[in-house]
Coordinates of C-alpha atoms in Angstrom, one line a residue:
X21 CA 0.2 0.6 -0.1
X22 CA 1.1 3.6 -1.1
X23 CA 1.4 5.9 2.1
X24 CA -2.2 8.0 2.3
X25 CA -2.1 11.0 4.4
X26 CA -4.7 13.5 4.9
X27 CA -3.9 16.9 6.6
X28 CA -7.1 18.6 9.7
X29 CA -8.6 22.0 7.6
X30 CA -7.1 23.1 11.2
X31 CA -3.5 22.5 9.3
X32 CA -3.2 21.0 13.3
X33 CA -3.6 16.9 12.7
X34 CA -2.3 14.8 9.9
X35 CA -3.6 11.2 9.5
X36 CA -1.5 9.0 8.3
X37 CA -1.5 5.1 6.6
X38 CA 2.0 4.5 6.2
X39 CA 3.9 1.7 3.6
X40 CA 3.9 -1.5 5.1
X41 CA 1.4 -1.5 6.5
X42 CA -2.1 -2.9 5.5
X43 CA -4.9 -0.2 4.4
X44 CA -7.5 -0.1 8.0
X45 CA -9.6 2.5 6.0
X46 CA -12.5 -0.3 5.9
X47 CA -12.5 -0.9 9.5
X48 CA -12.9 3.0 9.8
X49 CA -9.9 4.1 11.2
X50 CA -6.1 5.4 10.5
X51 CA -2.4 4.0 11.2
X52 CA -1.5 7.1 12.6
X53 CA -2.2 10.8 13.5
X54 CA 0.3 13.5 14.6
X55 CA -0.5 16.4 15.9
X56 CA 1.9 19.6 15.2
X57 CA 4.2 21.2 18.3
X58 CA 2.3 23.7 20.2
X59 CA -1.2 22.6 19.7
X60 CA -4.6 23.3 22.1
X61 CA -5.5 18.7 23.0
X62 CA -9.0 19.1 23.7
X63 CA -9.6 15.6 26.0
X64 CA -13.5 14.5 25.4
X65 CA -15.1 12.2 27.9
X66 CA -16.7 8.9 26.6
X67 CA -19.6 10.2 25.3
X68 CA -22.6 7.4 25.3
X69 CA -26.0 6.8 23.6
X70 CA -27.8 9.4 25.9
X71 CA -29.6 12.2 24.8
X72 CA -30.1 15.4 26.9
X73 CA -32.3 13.7 29.2
X74 CA -30.2 10.8 29.7
X75 CA -32.5 9.0 28.0
X76 CA -30.8 5.7 26.5
X77 CA -32.0 4.1 23.4
X78 CA -32.0 -0.1 23.3
X79 CA -31.0 0.2 20.7
X80 CA -27.0 -0.8 19.4
X81 CA -27.3 1.6 16.1
X82 CA -28.9 3.7 17.8
X83 CA -26.6 4.6 20.8
X84 CA -23.9 5.1 18.3
X85 CA -24.8 7.4 16.8
X86 CA -26.1 9.3 19.7
X87 CA -22.7 9.1 20.3
X88 CA -21.8 10.3 17.9
X89 CA -24.4 13.4 18.1
X90 CA -22.5 13.6 21.6
X91 CA -19.0 14.0 20.3
X92 CA -19.5 17.1 17.8
X93 CA -21.4 18.7 20.6
X94 CA -18.8 18.5 23.0
X95 CA -16.1 19.1 20.2
X96 CA -17.9 22.1 19.1
X97 CA -18.1 23.7 22.9
X98 CA -14.7 24.2 22.0
X99 CA -14.1 24.8 18.6
X100 CA -13.5 22.0 17.2
X101 CA -15.4 19.6 14.5
X102 CA -14.2 16.4 13.8
X103 CA -11.8 16.2 11.2
X104 CA -10.0 17.7 14.2
X105 CA -9.8 14.5 15.7
X106 CA -6.2 12.4 16.3
X107 CA -7.6 9.8 18.5
X108 CA -10.6 7.4 19.3
X109 CA -11.1 4.9 21.7
X110 CA -14.0 3.1 22.2
X111 CA -15.8 0.7 24.2
X112 CA -18.8 -2.1 23.0
X113 CA -20.4 -3.7 25.3
X114 CA -20.5 -7.9 23.6
X115 CA -18.6 -6.8 20.6
X116 CA -19.4 -9.4 17.3
X117 CA -18.7 -8.3 13.5
X118 CA -21.9 -7.0 13.0
X119 CA -21.3 -4.2 15.3
X120 CA -18.1 -3.8 14.2
X121 CA -19.5 -2.8 11.0
X122 CA -22.8 -0.6 12.2
X123 CA -20.3 1.4 14.0
X124 CA -18.0 1.6 10.9
X125 CA -21.6 2.9 9.1
X126 CA -22.3 5.3 11.2
X127 CA -18.6 6.1 11.1
X128 CA -19.1 7.0 7.2
X129 CA -22.2 8.9 8.6
X130 CA -21.0 11.3 10.8
X131 CA -16.7 11.3 9.4
X132 CA -18.0 11.0 5.3
X133 CA -15.3 10.0 3.0
X134 CA -12.7 12.2 5.2
X135 CA -9.8 10.1 7.1
X136 CA -10.7 8.5 9.8
X137 CA -8.9 8.8 13.2
X138 CA -6.2 6.6 14.9
X139 CA -8.7 4.2 16.8
X140 CA -8.4 1.1 19.4
X141 CA -11.6 -0.8 19.8
X142 CA -12.1 -2.0 23.4
X143 CA -14.8 -4.9 23.7
X144 CA -16.3 -4.4 27.3
X145 CA -18.3 -6.9 29.7
X146 CA -20.6 -4.2 30.2
X147 CA -19.8 0.2 31.0
X148 CA -21.3 2.6 33.8
X149 CA -24.4 2.2 33.1
X150 CA -27.5 -0.1 33.0
X151 CA -28.2 -1.1 29.1
X152 CA -25.1 1.0 28.0
X153 CA -23.5 0.0 24.7
X154 CA -21.3 1.8 23.5
X155 CA -18.9 4.6 24.2
X156 CA -16.2 7.0 22.3
X157 CA -13.7 9.0 23.5
X158 CA -11.8 11.4 22.0
X159 CA -8.6 13.7 22.1
X160 CA -8.7 16.2 19.4
X161 CA -6.4 19.1 18.6
X162 CA -6.5 23.0 17.4
X163 CA -4.1 25.4 17.2
X164 CA -3.3 27.0 20.4

């Protein structure tokens, strides 16, 4: 594979899939995220599928979609967008290939054709709230 690189609109985050590593794009992530020196880092706590009233749908896809909206809301509060995210960590209860595909589809819905950030997906037996099936945390970077 030839190295593929994309830089965020702010020029602060650079995502790369280096030569010698497989193409992770079908799985919704990039291998490497670089953050420019002197950047302002945003650390977004794990966002689940709860709406503003705390309601949590039972459906996995609905939780992923709401968690992505919540992530965008948190980023926007600091003047950032999904394109400024360098890295995510994803926690999935009862992880399966089916859930991985749903997550991938929702990443495409949120990020579109843009390269996805570096990501680690961690299967877990349980999350903080009863019925919570998905959580995503993020590190984003903006110009200082």
